[in-house]
Coordinates of C-alpha atoms in Angstrom, one line a residue:
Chain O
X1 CA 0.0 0.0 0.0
X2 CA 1.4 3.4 -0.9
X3 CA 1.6 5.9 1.8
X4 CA -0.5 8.5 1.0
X5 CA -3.8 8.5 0.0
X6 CA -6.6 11.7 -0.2
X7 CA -10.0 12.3 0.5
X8 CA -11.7 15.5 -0.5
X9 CA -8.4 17.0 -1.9
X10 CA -6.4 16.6 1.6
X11 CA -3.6 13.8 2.1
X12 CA -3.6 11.6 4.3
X13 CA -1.3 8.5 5.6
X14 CA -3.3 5.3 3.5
X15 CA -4.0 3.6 6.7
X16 CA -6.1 6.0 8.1
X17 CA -8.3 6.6 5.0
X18 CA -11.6 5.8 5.6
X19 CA -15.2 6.1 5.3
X20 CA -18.0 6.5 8.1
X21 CA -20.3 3.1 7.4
X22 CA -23.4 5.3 6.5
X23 CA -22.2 6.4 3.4
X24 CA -24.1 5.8 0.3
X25 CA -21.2 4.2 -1.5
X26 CA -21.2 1.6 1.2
X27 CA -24.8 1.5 2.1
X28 CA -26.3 1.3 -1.9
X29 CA -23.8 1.2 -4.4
X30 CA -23.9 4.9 -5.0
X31 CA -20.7 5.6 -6.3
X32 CA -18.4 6.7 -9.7
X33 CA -14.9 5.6 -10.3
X34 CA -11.9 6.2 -12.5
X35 CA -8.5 4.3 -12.5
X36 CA -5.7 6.1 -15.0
X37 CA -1.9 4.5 -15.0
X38 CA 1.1 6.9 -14.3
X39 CA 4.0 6.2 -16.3
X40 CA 7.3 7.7 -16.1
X41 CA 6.0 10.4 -13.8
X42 CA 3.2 11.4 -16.6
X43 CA -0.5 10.4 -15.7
X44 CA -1.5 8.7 -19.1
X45 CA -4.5 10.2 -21.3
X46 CA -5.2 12.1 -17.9
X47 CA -7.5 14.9 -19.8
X48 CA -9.7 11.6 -21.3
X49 CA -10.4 10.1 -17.3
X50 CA -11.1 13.4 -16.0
X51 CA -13.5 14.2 -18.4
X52 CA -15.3 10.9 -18.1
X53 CA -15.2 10.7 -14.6
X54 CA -16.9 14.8 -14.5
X55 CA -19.2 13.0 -16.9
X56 CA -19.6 9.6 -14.5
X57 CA -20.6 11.9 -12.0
X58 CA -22.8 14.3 -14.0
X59 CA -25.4 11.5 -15.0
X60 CA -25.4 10.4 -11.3
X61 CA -26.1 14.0 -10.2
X62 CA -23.3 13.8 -7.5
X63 CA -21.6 17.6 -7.4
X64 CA -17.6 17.0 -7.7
X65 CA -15.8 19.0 -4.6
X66 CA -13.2 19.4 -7.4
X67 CA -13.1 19.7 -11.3
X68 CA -11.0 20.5 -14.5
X69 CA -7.5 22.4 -13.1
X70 CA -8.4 22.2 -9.6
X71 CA -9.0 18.4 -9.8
X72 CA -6.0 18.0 -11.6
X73 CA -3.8 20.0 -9.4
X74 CA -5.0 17.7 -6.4
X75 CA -4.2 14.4 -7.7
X76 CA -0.7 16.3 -9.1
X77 CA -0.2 16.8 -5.1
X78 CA -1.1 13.4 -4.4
X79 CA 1.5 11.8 -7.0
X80 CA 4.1 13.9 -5.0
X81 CA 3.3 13.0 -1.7
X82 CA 3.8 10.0 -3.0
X83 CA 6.8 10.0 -4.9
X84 CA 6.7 7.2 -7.5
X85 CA 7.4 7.5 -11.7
X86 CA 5.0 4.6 -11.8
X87 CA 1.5 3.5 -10.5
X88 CA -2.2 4.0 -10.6
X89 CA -4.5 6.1 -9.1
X90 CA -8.2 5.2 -8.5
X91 CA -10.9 8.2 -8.4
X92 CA -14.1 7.6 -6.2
X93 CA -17.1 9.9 -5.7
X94 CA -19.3 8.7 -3.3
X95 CA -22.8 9.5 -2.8
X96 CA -21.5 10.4 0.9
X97 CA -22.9 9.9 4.4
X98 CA -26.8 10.2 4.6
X99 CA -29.1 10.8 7.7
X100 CA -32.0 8.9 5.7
X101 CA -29.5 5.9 4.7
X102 CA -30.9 6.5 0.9
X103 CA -30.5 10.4 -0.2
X104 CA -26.7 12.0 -1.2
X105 CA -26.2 14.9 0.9
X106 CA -22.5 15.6 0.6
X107 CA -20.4 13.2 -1.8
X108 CA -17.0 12.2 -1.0
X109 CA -13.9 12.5 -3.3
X110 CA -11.8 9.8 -2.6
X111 CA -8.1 9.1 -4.0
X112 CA -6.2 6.3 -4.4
X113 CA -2.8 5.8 -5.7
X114 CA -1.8 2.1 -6.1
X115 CA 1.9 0.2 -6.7
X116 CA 2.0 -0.3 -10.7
X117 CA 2.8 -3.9 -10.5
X118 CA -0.6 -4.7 -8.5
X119 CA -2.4 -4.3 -11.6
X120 CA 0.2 -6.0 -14.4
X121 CA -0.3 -9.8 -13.2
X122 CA -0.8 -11.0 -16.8
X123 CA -0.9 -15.1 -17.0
X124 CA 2.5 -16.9 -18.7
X125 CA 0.3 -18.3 -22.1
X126 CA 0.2 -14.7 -23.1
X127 CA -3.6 -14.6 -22.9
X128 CA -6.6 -15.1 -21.3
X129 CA -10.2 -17.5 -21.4
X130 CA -13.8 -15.2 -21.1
X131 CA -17.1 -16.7 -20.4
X132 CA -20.1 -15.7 -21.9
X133 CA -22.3 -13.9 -20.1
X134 CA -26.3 -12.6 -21.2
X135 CA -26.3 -9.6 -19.9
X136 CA -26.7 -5.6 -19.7
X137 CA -25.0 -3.7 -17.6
X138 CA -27.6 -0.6 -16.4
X139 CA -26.4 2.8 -17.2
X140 CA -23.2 1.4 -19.0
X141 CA -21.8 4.5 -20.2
X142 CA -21.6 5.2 -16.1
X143 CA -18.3 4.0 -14.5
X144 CA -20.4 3.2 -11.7
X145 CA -19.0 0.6 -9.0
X146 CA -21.5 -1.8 -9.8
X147 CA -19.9 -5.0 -10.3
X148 CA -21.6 -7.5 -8.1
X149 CA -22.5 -9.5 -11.3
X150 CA -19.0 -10.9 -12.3
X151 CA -17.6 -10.8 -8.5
X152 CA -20.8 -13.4 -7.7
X153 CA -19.3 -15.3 -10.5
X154 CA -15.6 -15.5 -9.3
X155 CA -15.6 -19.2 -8.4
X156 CA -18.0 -20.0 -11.1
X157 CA -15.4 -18.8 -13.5
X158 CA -12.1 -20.5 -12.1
X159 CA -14.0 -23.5 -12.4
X160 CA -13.8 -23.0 -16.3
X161 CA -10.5 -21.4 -15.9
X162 CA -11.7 -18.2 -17.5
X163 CA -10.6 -14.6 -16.1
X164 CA -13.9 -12.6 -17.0
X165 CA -17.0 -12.4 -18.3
X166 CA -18.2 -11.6 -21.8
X167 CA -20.9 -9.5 -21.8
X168 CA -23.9 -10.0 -24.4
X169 CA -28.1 -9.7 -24.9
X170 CA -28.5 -12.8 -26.5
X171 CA -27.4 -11.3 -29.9
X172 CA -24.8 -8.5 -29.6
X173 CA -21.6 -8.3 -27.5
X174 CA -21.6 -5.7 -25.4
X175 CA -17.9 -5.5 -23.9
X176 CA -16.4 -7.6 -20.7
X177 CA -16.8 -6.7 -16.8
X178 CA -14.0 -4.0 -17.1
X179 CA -12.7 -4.2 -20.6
X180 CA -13.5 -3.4 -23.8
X181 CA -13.3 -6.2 -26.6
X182 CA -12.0 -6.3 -29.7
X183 CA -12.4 -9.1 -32.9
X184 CA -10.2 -9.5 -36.2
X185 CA -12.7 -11.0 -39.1
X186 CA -11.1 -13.6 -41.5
X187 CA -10.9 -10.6 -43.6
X188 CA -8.6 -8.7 -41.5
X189 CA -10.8 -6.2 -40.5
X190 CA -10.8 -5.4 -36.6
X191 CA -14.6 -4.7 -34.7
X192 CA -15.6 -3.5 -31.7
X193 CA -18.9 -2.9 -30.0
X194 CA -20.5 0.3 -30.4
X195 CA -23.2 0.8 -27.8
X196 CA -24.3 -0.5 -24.2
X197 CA -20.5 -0.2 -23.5
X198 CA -18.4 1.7 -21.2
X199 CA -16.4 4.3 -23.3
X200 CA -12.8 2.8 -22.4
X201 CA -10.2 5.6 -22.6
X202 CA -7.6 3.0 -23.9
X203 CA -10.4 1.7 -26.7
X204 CA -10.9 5.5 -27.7
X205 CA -6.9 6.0 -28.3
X206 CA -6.5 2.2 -29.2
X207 CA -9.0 3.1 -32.4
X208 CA -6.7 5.9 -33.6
X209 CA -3.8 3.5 -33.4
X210 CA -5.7 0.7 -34.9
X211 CA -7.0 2.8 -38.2
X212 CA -3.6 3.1 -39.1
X213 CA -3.1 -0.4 -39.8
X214 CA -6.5 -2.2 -40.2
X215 CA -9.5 -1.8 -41.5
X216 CA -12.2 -1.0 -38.3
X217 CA -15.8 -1.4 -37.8
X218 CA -17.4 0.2 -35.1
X219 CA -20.6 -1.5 -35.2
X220 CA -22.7 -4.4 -33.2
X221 CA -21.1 -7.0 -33.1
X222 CA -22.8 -10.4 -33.1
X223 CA -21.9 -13.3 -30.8
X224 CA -22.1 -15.7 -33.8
X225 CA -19.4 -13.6 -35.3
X226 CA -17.0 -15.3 -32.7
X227 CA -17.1 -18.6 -34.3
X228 CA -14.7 -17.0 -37.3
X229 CA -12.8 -15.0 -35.0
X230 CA -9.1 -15.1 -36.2
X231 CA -8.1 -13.0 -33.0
X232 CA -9.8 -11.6 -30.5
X233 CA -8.4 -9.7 -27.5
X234 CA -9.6 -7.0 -24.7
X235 CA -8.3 -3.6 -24.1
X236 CA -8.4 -1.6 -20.6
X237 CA -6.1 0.9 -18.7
X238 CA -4.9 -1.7 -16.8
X239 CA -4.4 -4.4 -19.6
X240 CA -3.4 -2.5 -22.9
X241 CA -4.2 -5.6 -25.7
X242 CA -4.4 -8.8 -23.9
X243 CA -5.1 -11.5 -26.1
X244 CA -8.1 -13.6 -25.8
X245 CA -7.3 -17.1 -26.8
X246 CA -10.6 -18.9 -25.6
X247 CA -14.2 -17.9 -25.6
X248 CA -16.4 -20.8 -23.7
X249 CA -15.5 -23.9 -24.9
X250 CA -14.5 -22.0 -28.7
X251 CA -10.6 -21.7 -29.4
X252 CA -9.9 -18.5 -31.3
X253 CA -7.5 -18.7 -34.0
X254 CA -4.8 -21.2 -33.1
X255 CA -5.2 -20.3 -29.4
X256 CA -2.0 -18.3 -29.3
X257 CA -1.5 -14.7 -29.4
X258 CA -1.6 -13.6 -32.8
X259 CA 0.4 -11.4 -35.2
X260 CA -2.3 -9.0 -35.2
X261 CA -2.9 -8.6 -31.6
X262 CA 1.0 -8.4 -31.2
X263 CA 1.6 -5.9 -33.6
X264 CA -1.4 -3.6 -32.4
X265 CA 0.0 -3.7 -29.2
X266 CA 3.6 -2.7 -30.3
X267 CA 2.4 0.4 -31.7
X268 CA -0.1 1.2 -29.5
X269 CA 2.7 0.9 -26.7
X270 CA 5.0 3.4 -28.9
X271 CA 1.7 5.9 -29.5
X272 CA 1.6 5.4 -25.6
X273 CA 5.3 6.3 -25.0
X274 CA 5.1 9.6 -27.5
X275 CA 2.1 10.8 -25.3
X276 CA 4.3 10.9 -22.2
X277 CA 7.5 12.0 -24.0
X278 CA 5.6 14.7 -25.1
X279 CA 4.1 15.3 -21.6
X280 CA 8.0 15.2 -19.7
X281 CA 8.9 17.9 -22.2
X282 CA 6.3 20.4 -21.6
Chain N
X1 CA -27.6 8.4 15.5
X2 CA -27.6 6.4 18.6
X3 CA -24.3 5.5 20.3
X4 CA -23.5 2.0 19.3
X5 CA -23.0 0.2 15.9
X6 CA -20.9 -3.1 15.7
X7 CA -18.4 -3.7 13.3
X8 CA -17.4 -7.8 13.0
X9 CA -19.1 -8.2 16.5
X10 CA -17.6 -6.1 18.5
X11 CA -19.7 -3.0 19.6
X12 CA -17.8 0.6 18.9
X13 CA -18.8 4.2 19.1
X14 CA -20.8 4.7 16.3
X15 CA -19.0 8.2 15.6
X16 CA -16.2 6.3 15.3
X17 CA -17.6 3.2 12.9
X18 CA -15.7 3.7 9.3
X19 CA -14.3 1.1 7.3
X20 CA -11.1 1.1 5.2
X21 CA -12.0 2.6 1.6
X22 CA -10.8 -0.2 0.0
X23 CA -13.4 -1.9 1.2
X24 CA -15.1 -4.2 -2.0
X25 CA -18.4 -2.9 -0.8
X26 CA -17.2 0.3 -1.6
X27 CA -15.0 0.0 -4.8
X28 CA -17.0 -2.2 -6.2
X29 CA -20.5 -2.3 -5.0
X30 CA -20.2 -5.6 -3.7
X31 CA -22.2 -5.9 -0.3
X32 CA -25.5 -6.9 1.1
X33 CA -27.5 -5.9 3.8
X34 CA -31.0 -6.7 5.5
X35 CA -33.1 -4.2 7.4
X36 CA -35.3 -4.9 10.5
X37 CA -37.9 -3.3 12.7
X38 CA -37.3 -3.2 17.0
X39 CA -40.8 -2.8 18.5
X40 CA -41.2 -2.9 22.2
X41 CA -37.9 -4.3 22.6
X42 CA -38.8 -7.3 20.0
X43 CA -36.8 -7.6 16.6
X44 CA -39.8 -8.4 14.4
X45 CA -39.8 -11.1 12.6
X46 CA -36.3 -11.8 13.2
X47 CA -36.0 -15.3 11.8
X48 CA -36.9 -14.5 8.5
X49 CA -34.5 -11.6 8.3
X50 CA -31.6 -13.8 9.2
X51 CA -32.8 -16.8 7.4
X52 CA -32.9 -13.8 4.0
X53 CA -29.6 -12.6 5.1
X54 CA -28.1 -15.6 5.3
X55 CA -29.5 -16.7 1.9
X56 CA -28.0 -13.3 0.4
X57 CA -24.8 -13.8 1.7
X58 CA -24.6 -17.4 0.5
X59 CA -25.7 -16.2 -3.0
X60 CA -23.0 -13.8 -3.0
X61 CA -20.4 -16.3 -2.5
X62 CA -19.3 -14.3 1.4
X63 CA -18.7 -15.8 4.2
X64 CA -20.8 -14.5 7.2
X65 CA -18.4 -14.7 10.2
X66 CA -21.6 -15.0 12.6
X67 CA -24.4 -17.4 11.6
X68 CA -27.8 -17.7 13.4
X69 CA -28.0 -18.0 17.1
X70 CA -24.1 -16.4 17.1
X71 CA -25.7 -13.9 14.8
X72 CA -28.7 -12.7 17.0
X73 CA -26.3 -13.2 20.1
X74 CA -24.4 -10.3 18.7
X75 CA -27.7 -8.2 17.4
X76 CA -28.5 -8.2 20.8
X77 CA -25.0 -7.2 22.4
X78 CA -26.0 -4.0 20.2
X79 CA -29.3 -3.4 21.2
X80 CA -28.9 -3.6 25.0
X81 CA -25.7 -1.5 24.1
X82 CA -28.4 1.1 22.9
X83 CA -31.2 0.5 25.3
X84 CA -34.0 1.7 22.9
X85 CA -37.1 -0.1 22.9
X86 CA -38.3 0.9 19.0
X87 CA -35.4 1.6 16.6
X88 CA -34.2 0.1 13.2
X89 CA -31.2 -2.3 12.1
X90 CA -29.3 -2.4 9.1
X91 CA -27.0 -5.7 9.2
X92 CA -24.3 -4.7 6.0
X93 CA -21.7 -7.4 5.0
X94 CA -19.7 -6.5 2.5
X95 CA -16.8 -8.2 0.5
X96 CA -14.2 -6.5 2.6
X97 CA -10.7 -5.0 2.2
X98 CA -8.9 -6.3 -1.0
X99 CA -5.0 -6.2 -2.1
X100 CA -6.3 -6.0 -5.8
X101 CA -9.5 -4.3 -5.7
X102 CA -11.6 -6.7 -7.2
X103 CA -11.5 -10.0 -5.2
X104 CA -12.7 -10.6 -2.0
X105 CA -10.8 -11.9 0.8
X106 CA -12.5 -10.9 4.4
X107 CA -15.8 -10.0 4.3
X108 CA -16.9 -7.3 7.0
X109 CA -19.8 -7.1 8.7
X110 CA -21.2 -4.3 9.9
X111 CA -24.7 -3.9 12.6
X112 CA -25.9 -0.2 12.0
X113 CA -29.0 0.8 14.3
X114 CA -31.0 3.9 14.2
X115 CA -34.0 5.7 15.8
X116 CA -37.0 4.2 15.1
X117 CA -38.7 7.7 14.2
X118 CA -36.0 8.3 10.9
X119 CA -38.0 5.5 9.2
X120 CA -41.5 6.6 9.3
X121 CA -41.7 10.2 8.3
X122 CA -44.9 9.7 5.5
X123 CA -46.8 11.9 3.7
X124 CA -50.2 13.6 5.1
X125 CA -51.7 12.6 2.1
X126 CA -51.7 9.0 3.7
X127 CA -50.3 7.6 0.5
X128 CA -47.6 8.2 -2.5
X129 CA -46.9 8.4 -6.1
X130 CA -45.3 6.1 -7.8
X131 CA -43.0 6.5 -11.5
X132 CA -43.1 3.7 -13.7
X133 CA -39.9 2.6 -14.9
X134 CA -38.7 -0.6 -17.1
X135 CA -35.8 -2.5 -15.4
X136 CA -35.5 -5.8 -14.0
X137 CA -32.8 -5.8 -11.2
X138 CA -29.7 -8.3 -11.9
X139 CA -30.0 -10.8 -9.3
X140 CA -33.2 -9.8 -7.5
X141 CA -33.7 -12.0 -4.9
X142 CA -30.4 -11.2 -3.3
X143 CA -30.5 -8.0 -0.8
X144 CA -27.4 -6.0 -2.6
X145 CA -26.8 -2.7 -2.1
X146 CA -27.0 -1.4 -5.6
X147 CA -29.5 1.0 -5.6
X148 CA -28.0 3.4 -8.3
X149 CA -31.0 3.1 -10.5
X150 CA -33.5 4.7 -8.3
X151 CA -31.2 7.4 -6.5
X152 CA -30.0 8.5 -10.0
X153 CA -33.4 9.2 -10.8
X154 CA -34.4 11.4 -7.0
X155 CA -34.6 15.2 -9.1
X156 CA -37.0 13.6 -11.6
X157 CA -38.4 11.8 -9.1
X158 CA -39.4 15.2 -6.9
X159 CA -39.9 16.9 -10.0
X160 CA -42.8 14.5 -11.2
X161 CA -44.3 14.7 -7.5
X162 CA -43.2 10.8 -7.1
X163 CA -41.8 8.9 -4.2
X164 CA -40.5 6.2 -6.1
X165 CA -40.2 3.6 -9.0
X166 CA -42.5 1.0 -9.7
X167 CA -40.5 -1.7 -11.9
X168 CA -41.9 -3.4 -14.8
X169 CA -40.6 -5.2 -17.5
X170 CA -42.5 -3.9 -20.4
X171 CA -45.4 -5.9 -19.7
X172 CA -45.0 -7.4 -16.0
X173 CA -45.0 -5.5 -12.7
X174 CA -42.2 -6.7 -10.8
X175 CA -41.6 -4.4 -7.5
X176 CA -40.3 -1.2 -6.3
X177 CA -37.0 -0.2 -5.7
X178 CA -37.4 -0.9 -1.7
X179 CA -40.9 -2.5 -1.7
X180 CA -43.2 -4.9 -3.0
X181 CA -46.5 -3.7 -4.7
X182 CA -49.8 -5.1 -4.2
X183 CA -53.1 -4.2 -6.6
X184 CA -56.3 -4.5 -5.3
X185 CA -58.7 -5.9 -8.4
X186 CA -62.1 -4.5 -9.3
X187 CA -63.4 -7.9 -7.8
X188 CA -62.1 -7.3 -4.8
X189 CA -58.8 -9.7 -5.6
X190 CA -55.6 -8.9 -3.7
X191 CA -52.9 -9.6 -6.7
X192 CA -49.0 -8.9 -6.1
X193 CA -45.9 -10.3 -8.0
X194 CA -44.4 -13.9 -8.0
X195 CA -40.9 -13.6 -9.7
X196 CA -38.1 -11.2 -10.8
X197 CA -38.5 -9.7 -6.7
X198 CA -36.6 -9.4 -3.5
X199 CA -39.2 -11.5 -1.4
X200 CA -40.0 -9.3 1.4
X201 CA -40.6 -10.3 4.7
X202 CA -43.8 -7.8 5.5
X203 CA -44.7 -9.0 2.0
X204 CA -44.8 -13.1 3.5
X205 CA -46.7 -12.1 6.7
X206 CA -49.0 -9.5 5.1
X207 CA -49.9 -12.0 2.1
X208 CA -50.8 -14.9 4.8
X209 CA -53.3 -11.7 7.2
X210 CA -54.5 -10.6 3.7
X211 CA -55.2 -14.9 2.8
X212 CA -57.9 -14.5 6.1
X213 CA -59.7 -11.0 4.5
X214 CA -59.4 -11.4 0.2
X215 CA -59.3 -13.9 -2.4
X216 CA -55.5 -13.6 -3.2
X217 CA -53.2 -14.0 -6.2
X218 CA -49.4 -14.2 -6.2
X219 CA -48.8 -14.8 -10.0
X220 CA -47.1 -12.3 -12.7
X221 CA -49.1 -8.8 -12.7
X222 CA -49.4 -6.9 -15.8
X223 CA -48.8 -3.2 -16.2
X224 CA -52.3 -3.1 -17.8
X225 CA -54.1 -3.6 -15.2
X226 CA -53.1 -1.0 -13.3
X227 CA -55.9 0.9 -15.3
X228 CA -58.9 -1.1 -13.8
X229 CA -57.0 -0.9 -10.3
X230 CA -59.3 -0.3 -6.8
X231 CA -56.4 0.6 -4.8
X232 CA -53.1 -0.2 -5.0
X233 CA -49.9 -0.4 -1.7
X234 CA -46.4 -1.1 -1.6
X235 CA -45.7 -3.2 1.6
X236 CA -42.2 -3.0 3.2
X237 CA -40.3 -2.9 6.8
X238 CA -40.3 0.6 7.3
X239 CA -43.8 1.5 5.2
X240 CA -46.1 -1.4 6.3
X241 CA -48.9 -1.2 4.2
X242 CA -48.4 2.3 2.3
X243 CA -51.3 3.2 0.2
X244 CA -49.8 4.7 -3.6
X245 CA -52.7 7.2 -4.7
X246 CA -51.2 7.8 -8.2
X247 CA -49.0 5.8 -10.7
X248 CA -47.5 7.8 -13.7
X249 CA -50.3 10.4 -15.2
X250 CA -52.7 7.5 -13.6
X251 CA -55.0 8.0 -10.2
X252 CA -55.9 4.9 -8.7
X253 CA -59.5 4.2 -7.4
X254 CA -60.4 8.2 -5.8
X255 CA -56.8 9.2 -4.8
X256 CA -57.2 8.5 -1.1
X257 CA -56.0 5.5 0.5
X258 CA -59.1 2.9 0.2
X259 CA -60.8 0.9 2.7
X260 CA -59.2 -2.1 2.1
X261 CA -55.6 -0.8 2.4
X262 CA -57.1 0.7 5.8
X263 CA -58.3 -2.7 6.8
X264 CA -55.4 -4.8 5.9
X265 CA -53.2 -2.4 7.6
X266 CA -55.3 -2.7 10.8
X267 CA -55.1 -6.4 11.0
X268 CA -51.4 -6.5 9.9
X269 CA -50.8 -4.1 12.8
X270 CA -52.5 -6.7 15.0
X271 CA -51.1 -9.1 13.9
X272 CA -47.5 -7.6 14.6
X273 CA -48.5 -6.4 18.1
X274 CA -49.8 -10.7 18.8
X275 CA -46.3 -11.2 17.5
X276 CA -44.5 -9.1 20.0
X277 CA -46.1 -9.9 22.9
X278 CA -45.6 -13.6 22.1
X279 CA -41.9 -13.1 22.1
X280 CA -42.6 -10.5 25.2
X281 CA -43.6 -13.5 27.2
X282 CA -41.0 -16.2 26.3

């Protein structure tokens, strides 16, 4: 645990920070996240979370303590106190304590920073396994902290050795628990889903990158589309392009990372390092 | 707030009950809770609150570290702590503090309880409005605490002059966000949901005083016939048998709370009170 945490824009030692048990992030789920990576001392794509974290807590009609500059300047003070060139920070707004147990008074701003190797525990084959998973997240383009649907699941999916859910209504993929997913066609052509998702930061700057190389669909994408999947892989903050070799019981491709995956990843990793060498020079 | 709450069984300062903010049920949501009445010094009906929060937990895959008679052992630790002979308790467990911030290693169980007068505050209208709104809860018959639908919704809520949401599916009536809804049929039939619900206790007694008074229905209740509606109640811990005098643009029977709401209320009271003062005497 690094030292320093904040809440409502003061720091404090990590082991103190808490929250009194009748708040309503605690009490009913009513709470908005966001989780950006720090690399090399530069908060990646920082402008992209704080804007849909403002927007997280907008359609939830929870008043930030903080926003824009002033935001920014707090978790800046936070990544001192702190001192590392590498790690994440988490972003909570909670609905706060409440007399009545039910209606948001005075939200709380809460802010996490976290090692950076917590959150890079990638398995050995390269890849991971998903589970299917009929389902629709409500208010998806919310980064609420809802996620008591895959978390129920937890032993239900290391029984099938899979690492996360894949989120569908039957017909269309939606995205996973806390990824966005991606498919190659036979014909090269990459697609990803287009509504009911969460609007991943990496997936927005993974799309420029991608455009460059492939052709890309932005459309719904079908679950029987799987079934000639050449690649398929998930982006997040957290993950980058992690390769997803299995799907239920269906291999994809030859169930190895492919060429595709690898290569989108290489440059999406130098798009990545021209963003913060562009950020250390300013 | 009254002076004790209990945090894993032992009994603290309430000012001073907080839990660490990477608690699960805060980052992600993941907690569940149950919510009883004290009257006279009796926890009503506290069998079938353990027996639900039991179920809950099990369905959440947490491990409660206080099961039945343990459990009420330690309920009652906190209620002589307090001394109150009417008040309310809110039993939380959530999925505890977690390295990673996503699985669960220690739940934490908390025992909040609070005056008995912060729970019945009702309109002097003797009734409410309710907003219809399709959306079918993910896993309703597990107490969780995501409430994020309804709370999202509280200015357009006041603004339409409602108290809450009445849940449908399109074509079925399921609940409300903390209640279950009961319709009262031109013949006189008493009709309230049978799936897709969290089943209430005040709901199981109520349905078996209602059984003695009115020909009864539990079977799936369609949003059309709220039109043809006598009078129509939500039943719940806190509200009993609350009268709701208008659904939508939609006012049911003459838009006062009708005689059979008054009736079944009056028996369910005495009912309770025959309750109480059998577990007075034991």
């Amino acid at each position: 645990m690094l030292p320093f945490y904040s809440i409502d824009g003061v720091i404090i030692p990590s082991e103190e920070a808490k929250v009194r048990v009748n708040d309503l992030g605690l009490l009913r789920g009513y709470a908005i996240f966001d989780f950006f990576g720090v690399k090399n001392g530069v908060p990646v794509f920082l402008e992209d979370y704080i804007e849909r974290f403002e927007k997280s807590a907008a359609l939830m009609d929870l008043d930030l303590p903080f926003r824009g500059r002033e935001l920014i300047k707090k978790i800046r003070e936070l990544l001192v106190a702190n001192g590392r060139e590498n790690a994440y920070v988490r972003l909570l707004l909670t609905g706060g304590e409440s007399v009545n147990g039910f209606s948001p008074e005075h939200p709380t701003l809460l802010m996490m920073e976290y090692e950076y190797e917590l959150f890079n525990n990638f398995l050995p084959e390269g890849g991971i396994h998903l589970m299917l998973d009929q389902y629709v997240r409500d208010l998806p383009e919310v980064k609420t902290t809802n996620y008591a649907r895959v978390i129920r699941l937890r032993s239900k999916l290391k029984k099938m050795g899979a690492s996360d859910l894949l989120y569908h209504d039957g017909k269309i993929i939606s995205e996973s628990s806390r990824s966005n997913f991606f498919l190659f066609k036979p014909d090269g052509t990459l697609v990803t889903a287009e509504r009911n998702i969460l609007l991943g930061v990496t997936r927005k700057h993974l799309l420029k990158v991608a455009r460059e190389l492939f052709a890309v669909e932005v459309r719904d994408l079908l679950v029987e589309e799987l079934k000639d999947a050449r690649e398929t892989f998930l982006s997040s903050t957290t993950k980058g392009v992690l390769p997803v070799l299995q799907i239920d019981g269906l291999v994809v491709g030859n169930g190895k990372p492919g060429k595709k995956c690898i290569d989108l990843l290489a440059a999406f990793t130098e798009y990545v390092n021209k963003h913060i060498a562009k950020y250390q020079t300013e």
